[in-house]
Short mmCIF file of C-alpha atoms in Angstrom, two decimals:
data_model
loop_
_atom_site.label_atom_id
_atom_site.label_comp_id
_atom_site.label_asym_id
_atom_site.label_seq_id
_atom_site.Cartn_x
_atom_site.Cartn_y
_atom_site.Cartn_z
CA UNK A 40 151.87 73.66 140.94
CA UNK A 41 149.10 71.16 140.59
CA UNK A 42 150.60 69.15 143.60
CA UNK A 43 150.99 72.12 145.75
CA UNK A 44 147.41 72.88 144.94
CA UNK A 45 146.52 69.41 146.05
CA UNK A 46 148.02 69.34 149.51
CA UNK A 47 146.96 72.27 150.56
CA UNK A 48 142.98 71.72 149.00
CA UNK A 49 143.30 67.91 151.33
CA UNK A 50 144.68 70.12 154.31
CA UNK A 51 141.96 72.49 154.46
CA UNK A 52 139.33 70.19 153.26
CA UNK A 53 140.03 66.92 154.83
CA UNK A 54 141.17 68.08 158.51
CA UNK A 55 138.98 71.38 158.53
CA UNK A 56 136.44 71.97 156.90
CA UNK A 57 134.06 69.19 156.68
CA UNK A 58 134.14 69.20 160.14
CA UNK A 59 133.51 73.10 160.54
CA UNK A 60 130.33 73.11 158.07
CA UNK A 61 129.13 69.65 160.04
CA UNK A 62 129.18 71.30 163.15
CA UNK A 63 127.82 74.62 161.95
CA UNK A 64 124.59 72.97 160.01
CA UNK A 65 124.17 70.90 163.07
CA UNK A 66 124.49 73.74 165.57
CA UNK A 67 121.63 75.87 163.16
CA UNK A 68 119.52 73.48 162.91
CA UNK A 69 119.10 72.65 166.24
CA UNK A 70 118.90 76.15 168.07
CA UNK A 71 116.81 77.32 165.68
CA UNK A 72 115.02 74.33 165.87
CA UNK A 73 114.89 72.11 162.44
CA UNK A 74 113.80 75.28 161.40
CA UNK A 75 114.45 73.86 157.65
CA UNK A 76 112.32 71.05 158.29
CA UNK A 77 109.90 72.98 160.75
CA UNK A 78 109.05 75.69 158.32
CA UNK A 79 109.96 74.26 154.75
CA UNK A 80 106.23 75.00 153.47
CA UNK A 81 106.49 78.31 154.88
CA UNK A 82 109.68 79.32 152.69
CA UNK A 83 107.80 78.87 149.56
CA UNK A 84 105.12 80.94 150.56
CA UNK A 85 107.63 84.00 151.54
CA UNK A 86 109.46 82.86 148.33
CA UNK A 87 105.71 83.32 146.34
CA UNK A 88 105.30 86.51 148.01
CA UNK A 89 109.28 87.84 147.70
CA UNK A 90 108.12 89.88 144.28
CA UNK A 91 106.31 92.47 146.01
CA UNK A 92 107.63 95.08 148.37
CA UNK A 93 111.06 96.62 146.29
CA UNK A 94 109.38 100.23 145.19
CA UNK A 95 112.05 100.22 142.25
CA UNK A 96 115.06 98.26 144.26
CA UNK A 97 115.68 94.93 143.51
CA UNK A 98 113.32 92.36 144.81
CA UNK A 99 113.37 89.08 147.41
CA UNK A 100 112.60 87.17 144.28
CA UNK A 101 115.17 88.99 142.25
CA UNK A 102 118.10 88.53 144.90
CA UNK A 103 116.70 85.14 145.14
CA UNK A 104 117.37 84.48 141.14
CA UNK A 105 120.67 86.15 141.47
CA UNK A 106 122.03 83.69 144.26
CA UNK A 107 120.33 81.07 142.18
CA UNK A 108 122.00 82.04 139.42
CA UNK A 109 125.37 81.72 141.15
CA UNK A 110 124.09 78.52 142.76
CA UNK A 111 122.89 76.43 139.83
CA UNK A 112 126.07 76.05 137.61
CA UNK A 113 128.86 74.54 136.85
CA UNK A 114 128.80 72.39 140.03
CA UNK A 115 125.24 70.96 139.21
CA UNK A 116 126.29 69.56 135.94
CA UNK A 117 129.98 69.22 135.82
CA UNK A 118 130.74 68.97 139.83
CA UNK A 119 127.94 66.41 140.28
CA UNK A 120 129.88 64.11 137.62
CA UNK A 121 133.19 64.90 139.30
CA UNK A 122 132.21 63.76 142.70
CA UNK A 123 130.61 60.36 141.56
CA UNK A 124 134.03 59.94 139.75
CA UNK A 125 136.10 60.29 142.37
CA UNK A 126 133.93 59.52 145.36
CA UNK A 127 131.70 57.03 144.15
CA UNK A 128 128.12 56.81 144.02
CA UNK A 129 127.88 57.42 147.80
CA UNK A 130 129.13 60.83 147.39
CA UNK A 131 125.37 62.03 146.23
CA UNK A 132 124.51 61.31 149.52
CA UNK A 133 126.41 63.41 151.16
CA UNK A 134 125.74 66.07 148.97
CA UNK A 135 122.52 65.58 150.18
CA UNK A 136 123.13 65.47 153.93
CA UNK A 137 125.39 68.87 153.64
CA UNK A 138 121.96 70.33 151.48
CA UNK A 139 119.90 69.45 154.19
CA UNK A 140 121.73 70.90 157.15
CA UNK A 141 122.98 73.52 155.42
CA UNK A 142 119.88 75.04 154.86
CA UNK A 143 119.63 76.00 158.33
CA UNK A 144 123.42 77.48 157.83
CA UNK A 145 122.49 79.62 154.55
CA UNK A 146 119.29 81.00 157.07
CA UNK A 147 121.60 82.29 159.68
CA UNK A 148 124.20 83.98 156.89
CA UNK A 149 121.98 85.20 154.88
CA UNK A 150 119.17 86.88 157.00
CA UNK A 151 122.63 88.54 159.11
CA UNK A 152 123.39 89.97 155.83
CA UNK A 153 120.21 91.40 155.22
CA UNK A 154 120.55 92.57 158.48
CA UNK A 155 123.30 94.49 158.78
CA UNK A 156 123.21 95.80 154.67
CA UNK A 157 123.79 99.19 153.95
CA UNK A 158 122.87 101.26 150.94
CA UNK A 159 125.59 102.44 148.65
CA UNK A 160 125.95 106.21 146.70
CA UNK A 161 123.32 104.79 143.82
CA UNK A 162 120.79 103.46 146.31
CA UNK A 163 121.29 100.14 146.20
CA UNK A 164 121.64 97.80 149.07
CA UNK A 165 124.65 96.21 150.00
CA UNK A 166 126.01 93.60 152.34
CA UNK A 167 127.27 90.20 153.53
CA UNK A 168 129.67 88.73 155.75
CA UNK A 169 132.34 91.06 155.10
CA UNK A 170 129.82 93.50 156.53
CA UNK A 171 128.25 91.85 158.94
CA UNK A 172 131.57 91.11 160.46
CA UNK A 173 133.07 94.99 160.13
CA UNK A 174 129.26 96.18 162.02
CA UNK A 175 128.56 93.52 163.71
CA UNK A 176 131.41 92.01 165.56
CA UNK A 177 133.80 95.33 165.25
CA UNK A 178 136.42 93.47 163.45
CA UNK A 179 136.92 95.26 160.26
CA UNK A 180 139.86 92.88 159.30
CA UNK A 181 138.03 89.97 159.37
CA UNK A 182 135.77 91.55 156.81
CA UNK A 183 138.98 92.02 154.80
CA UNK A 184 140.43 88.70 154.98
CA UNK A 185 136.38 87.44 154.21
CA UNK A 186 136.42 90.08 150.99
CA UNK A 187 139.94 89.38 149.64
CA UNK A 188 138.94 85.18 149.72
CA UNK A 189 135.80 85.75 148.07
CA UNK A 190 137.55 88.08 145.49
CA UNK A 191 139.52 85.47 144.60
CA UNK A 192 137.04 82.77 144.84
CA UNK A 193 134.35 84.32 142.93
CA UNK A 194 135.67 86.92 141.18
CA UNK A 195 138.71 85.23 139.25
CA UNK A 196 138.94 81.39 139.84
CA UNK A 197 135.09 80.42 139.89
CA UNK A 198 134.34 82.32 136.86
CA UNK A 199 137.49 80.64 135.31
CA UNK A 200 135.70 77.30 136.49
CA UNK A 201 132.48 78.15 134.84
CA UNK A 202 133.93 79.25 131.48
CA UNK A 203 135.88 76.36 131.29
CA UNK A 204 133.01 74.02 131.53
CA UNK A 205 130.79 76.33 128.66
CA UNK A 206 134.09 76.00 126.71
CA UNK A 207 135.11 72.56 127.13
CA UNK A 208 130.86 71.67 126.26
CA UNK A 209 130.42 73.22 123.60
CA UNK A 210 133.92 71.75 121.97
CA UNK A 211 133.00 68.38 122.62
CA UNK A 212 129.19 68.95 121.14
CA UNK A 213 129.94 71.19 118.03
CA UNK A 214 133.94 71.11 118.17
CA UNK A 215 134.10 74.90 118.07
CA UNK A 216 137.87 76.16 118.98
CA UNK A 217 137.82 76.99 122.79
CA UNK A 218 139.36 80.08 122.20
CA UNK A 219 136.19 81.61 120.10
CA UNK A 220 134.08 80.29 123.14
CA UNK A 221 136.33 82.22 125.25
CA UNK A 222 135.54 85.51 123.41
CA UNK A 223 132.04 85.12 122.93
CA UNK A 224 131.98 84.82 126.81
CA UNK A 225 133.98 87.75 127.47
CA UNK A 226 131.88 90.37 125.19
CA UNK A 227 128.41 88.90 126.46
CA UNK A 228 130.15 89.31 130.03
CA UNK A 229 131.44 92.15 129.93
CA UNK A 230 128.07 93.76 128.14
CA UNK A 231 125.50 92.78 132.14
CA UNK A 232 128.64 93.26 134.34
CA UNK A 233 129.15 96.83 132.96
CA UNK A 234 125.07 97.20 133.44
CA UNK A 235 125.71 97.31 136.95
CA UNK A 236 123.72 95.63 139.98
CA UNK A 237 119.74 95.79 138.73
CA UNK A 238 120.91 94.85 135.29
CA UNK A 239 122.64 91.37 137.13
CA UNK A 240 119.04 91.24 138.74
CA UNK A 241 116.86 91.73 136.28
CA UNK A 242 118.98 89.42 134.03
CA UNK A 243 119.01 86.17 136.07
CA UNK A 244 115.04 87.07 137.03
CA UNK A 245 114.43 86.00 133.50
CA UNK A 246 116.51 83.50 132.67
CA UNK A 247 117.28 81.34 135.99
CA UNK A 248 113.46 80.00 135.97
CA UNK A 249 113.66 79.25 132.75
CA UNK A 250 117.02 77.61 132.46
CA UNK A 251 116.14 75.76 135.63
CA UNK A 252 112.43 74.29 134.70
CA UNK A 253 114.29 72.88 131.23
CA UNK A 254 116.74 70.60 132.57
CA UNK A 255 114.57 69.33 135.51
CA UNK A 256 111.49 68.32 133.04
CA UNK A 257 113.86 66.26 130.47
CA UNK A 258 115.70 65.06 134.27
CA UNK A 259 112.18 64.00 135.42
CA UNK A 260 111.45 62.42 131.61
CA UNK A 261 114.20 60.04 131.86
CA UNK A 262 113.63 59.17 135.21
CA UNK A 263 110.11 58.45 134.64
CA UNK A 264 110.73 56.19 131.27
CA UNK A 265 113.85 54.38 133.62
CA UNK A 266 111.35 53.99 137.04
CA UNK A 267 112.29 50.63 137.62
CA UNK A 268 115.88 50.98 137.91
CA UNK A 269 115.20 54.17 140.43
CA UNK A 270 115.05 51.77 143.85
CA UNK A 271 118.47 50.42 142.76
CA UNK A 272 119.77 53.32 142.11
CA UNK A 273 118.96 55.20 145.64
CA UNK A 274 119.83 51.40 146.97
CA UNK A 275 123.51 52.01 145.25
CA UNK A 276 123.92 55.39 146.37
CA UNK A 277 123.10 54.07 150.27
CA UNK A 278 125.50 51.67 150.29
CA UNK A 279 128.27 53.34 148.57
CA UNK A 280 127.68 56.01 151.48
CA UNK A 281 128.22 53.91 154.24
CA UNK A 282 130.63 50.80 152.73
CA UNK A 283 127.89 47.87 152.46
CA UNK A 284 129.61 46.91 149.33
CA UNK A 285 133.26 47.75 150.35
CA UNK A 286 133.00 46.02 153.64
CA UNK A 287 133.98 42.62 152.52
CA UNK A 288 137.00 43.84 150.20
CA UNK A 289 138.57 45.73 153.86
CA UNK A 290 138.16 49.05 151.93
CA UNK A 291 135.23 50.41 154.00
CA UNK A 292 137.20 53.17 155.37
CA UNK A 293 138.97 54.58 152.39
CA UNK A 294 135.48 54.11 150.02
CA UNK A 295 133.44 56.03 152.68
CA UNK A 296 136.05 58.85 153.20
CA UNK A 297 136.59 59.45 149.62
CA UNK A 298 132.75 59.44 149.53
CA UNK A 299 132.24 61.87 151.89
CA UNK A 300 134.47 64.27 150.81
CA UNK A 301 133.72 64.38 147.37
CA UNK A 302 130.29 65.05 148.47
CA UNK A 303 130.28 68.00 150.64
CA UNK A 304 133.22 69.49 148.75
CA UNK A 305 131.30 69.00 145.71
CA UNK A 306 127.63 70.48 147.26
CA UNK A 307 129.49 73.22 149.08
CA UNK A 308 130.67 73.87 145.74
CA UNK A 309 126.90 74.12 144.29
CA UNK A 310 125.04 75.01 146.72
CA UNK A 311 127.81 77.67 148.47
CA UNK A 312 125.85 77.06 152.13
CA UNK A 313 127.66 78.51 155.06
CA UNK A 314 130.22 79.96 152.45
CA UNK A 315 129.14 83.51 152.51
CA UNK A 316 128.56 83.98 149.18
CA UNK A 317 124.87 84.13 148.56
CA UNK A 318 124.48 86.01 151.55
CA UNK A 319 125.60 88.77 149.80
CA UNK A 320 123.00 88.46 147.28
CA UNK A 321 120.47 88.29 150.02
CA UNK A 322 121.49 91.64 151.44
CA UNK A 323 120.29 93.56 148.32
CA UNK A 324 116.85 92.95 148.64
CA UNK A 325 113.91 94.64 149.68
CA UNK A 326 112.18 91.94 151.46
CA UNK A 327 109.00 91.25 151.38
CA UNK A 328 107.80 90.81 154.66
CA UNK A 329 110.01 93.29 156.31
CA UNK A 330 112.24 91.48 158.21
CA UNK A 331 116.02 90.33 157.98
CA UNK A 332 114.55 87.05 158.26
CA UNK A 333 112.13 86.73 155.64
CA UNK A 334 115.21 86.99 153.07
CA UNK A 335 116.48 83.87 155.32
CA UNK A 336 113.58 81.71 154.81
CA UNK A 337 113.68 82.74 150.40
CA UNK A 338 117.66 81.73 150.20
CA UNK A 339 117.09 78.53 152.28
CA UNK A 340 114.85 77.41 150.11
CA UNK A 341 117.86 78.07 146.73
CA UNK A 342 119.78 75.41 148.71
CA UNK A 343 117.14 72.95 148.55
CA UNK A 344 116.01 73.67 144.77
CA UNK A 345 119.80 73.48 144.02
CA UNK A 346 121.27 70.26 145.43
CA UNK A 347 118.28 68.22 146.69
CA UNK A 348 116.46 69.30 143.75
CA UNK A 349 119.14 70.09 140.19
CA UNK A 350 122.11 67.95 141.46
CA UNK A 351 120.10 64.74 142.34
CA UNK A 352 118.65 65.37 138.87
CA UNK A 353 121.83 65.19 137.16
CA UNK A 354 123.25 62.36 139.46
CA UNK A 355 120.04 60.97 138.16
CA UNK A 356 121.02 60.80 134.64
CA UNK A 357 124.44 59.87 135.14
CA UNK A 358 123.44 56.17 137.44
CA UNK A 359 120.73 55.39 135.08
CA UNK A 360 122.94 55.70 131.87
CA UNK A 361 125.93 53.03 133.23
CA UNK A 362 128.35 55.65 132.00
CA UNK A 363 130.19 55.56 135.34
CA UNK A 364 132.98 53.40 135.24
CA UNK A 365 136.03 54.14 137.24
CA UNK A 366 139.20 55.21 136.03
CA UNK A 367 137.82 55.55 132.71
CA UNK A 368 139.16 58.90 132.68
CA UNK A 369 135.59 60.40 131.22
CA UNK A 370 134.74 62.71 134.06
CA UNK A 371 133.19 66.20 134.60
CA UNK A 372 130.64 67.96 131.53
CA UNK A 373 132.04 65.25 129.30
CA UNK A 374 130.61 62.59 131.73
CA UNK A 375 127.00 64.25 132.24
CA UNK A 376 126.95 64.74 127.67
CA UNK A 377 127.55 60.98 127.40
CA UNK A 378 125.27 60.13 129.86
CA UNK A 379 122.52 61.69 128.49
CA UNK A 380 123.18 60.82 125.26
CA UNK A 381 122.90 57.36 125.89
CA UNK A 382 119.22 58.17 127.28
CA UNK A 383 118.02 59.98 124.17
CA UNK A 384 120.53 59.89 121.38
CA UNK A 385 123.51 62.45 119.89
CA UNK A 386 121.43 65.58 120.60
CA UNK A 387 121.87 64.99 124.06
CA UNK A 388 125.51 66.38 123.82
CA UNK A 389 124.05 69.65 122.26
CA UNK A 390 121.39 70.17 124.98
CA UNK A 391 123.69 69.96 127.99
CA UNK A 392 126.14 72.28 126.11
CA UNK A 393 123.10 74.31 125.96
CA UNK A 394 122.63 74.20 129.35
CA UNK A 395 125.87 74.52 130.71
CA UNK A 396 125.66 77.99 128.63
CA UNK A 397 122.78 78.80 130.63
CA UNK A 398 123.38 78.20 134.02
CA UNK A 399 127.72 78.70 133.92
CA UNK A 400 127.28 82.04 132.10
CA UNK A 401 124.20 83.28 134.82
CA UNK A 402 126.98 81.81 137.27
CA UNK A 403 129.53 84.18 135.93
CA UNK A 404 127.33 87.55 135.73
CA UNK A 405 126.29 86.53 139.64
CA UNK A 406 129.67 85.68 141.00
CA UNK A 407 130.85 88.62 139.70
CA UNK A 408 128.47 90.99 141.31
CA UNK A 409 129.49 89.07 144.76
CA UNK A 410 133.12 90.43 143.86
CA UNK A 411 131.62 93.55 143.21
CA UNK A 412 130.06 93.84 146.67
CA UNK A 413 133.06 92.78 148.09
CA UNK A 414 135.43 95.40 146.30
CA UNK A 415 133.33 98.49 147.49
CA UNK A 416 133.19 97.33 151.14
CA UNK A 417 137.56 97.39 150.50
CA UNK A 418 137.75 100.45 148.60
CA UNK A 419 134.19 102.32 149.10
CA UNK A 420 133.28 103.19 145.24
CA UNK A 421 136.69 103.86 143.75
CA UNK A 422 136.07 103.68 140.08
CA UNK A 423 139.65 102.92 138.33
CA UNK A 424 139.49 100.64 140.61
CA UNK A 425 136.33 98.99 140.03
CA UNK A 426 137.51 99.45 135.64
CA UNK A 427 140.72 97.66 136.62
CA UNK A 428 138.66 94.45 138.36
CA UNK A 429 135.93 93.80 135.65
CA UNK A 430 138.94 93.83 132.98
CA UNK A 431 140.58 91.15 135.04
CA UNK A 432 137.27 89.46 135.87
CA UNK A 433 137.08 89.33 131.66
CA UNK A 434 140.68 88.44 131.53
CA UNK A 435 140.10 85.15 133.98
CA UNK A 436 136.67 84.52 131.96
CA UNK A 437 139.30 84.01 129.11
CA UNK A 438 141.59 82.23 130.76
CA UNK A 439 139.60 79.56 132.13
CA UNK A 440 137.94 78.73 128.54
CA UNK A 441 141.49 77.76 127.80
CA UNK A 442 142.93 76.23 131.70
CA UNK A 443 143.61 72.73 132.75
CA UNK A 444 140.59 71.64 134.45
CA UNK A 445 141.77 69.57 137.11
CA UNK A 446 144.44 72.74 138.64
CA UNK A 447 141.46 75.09 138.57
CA UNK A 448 138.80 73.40 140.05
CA UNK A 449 141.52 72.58 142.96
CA UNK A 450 142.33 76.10 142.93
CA UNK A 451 138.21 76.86 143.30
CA UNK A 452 138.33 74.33 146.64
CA UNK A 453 141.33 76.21 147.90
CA UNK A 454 139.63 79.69 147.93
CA UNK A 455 136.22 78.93 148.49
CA UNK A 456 137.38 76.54 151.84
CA UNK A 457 139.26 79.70 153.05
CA UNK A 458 136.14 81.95 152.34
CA UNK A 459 134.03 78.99 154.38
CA UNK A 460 136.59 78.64 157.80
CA UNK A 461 136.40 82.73 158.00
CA UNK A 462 132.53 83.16 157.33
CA UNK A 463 131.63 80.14 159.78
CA UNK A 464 133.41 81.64 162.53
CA UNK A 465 131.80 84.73 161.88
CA UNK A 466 128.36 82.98 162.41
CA UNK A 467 129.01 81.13 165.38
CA UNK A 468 130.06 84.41 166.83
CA UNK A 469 126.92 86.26 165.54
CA UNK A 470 124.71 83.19 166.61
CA UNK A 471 122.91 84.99 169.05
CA UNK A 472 121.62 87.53 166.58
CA UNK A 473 120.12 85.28 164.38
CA UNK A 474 118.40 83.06 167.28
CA UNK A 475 116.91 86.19 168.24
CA UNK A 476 115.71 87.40 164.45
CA UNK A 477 114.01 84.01 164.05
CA UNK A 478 112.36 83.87 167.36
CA UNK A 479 111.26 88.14 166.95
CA UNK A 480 109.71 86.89 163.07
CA UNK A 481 107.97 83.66 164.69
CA UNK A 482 106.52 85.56 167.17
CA UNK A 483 105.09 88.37 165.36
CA UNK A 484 103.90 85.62 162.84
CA UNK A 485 101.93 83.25 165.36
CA UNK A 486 100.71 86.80 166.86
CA UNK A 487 98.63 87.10 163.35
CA UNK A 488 100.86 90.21 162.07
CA UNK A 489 103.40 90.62 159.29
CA UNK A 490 106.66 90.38 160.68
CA UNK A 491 108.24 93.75 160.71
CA UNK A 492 111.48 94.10 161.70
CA UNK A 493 112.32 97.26 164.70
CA UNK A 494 115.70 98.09 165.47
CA UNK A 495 115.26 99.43 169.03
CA UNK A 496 113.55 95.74 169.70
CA UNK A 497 117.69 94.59 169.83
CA UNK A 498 119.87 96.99 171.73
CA UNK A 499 122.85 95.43 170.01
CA UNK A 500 121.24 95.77 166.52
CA UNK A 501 120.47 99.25 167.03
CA UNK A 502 123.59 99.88 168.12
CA UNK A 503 125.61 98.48 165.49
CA UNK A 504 123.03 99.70 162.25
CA UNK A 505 124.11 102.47 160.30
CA UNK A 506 121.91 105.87 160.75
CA UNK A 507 118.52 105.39 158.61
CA UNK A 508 118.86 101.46 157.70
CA UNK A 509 115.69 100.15 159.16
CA UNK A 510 114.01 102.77 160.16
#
């Protein structure tokens, strides 16, 4: 099963989709011109602004925690040390290069989301690709295909992914059984998912800042009391990117490849950009100003924070410690414990077990309300339904405290590539749209006004809008 696994991850990963998210971050960011680059300091300010403006709903900055929360996990800590096992150091900087241009992707998915949401039979907004694709492009089976991936993706396998991590941490650090892990995880899981959608919110509002501001200040310690290793460090990671090193043993090609796709697999993974998933996040807000795009600029901005930001500060770590060493076998949440143990001594083991609580359990409550999302648009509020799908979302939670790492995090590539080819083509389709939301929130912003969003401004929008959203 693992092998199967394999050739069809390399299939969809090495011949499709790096290509597809290349092109699609490229295409972004240059008709909507560098607008990651262009308007960077702008996104904070929105992003400063983002908890205002909900009257009770759940706000920008809430959404914005949420897809952070699903974000900053399991592939910051454990993925990071995964891809500079198998892909080198140069495989950081592709993480980085995906990060950067697919900023510009995560603008265009999520402000169509927040676009075309709709609000479901307890108030709350809804959306995301599977919606945007049913309203916006007519093609209701597309939505389908984009909802059953992401079911799968985020619902079952990554949460499997995430518990396995927590589990596999927290064994090495205080050797407690995997199994008790495992149910711990399931009751405090089940307790927020059965709180519904603000409870999710108002959950990873509180403890995504925190969780987040922790790890970065004893990242930025170490780095500070290692400074003069840093220039060799980025100096390893640049040539490992590009072969310098390899060149003269003829392995260039293979070293760079590897590289490459470790990288983007790996910050796909993390940072989920042009994947679909924190779009739907970014449709429940009440955005603050009102415009579609305004929850663009806020959920640009999580890809930065995450990758450029979290996973450079556990690559970081990793590079400075001289724990890397190929086919030593010690890879994944084992790698990043050992690593920073060597910086400050045993207790470094119990921190990142700590952390990986943190952000893999806030990964776990936000992946599942993605599912969640997804499940109404297929079955529109059935309730033994809905029972049926958190007991299985427990039931995964379980089984991935006790899985084989290596089958489920191929399993994770698998579904979240197939997610990625079907949202992508989606955008490219709906490009139009979002050229013409950026330009409408530019223009009302150099005019001096708050951007507010009208619906009778795009004939198209109007058209396809349910009765009453946006008016």
């Amino acid at each position: 099963m693992t092998e199967i696994a394999n050739t069809i991850s390399g299939l969809i990963w090495g011949h499709v989709l790096i290509y597809l998210l290349i092109a699609a971050g490229l295409f972004f960011t240059l008709r909507l011109g560098f607008i990651q680059f262009r308007d960077f300091g702008h996104s904070f300010k929105v992003m400063f602004a983002s908890r205002e403006g909900a009257k009770g709903g759940i706000s920008s900055f809430q959404a914005f925690c949420t897809s952070l929360a699903a974000r900053v996990g399991t592939g910051n800590m454990a993925g990071v040390a995964v891809a500079l096992y198998l892909g080198g150091p140069g495989a950081i900087f592709w993480m980085w290069l995906i990060a950067l241009i697919g900023m510009a992707t995560s603008f265009a998915e999520s402000t169509l989301a927040q676009a075309y949401k709709i609000q479901d039979e307890e108030g709350n907004f809804r959306g995301g690709p599977a919606y945007y694709m049913e309203l916006g492009l007519g093609k209701r089976w597309m939505g389908v295909l984009f909802s059953l991936c992401l079911i799968l993706a985020f619902g079952l396998v990554f949460n499997a992914v995430q518990a396995n991590s927590i589990a596999a941490a927290f064994n090495v650090a205080f050797d407690i059984p995997k199994y008790a892990v495992g149910i711990v995880l399931v009751i405090g899981s089940g307790f927020i998912i059965f709180g519904g959608l603000k409870t999710i919110a108002r959950f990873a509002e509180i403890v995504v800042p925190f969780m987040a501001i922790a790890y970065l200040l004893l990242a930025i310690y170490i780095c500070a009391i290692n400074s003069e290793q840093l220039p060799g460090v980025f100096m390893l990671i640049i040539d490992h990117a590009f072969g310098i090193e390899q060149a003269g043993a003829g392995a260039i090609g293979y070293g760079v490849m590897q590289a490459m796709i470790q990288g983007i697999k790996r910050g796909l993974f993390s940072n989920e950009a042009g994947m679909g998933s924190a779009a739907n996040a970014a449709a429940t807000a009440t955005p603050n100003p009102p415009h579609p795009a305004s929850q663009g600029y806020v959920q640009m901005l999580g890809v930065f924070i995450d990758t450029i930001v979290i996973c450079s500060a556990t690559a970081a770590l990793i590079l400075l410690s001289g724990q890397l060493e190929p086919n030593s076998g010690l890879t994944g949440i084992a790698l990043t414990q050992e690593a920073l143990v060597t910086h400050v001594g045993e207790w470094g083991s119990t921190f990142i077990a700590i952390a990986i609580l943190f952000f893999a359990f806030t990964s776990i409550v936000a992946n599942y309300s993605y599912a969640e999302t997804n499940l109404l648009f297929l079955e529109h509020n059935h309730q033994k339904g809905m029972l049926i799908f958190r007991l299985l979302v427990l039931a995964m939670v379980m089984f991935g405290s006790l899985g084989e790492i290596k089958l489920v995090w191929t399993l994770a590539d698998i579904s979240m590539g197939l997610m990625a080819i079907v949202n992508v083509i989606a955008l490219f389709m709906l490009s139009g749209v979002v050229i013409w939301l950026a330009k409408d929130y530019r223009r009302q912003l150099k005019a001096g006004r708050i951007p507010t969003f009208n619906r009778t401004d795009h004939k198209k929008l109007d058209k396809d809008l349910p009765p009453g959203m946006w008016d």
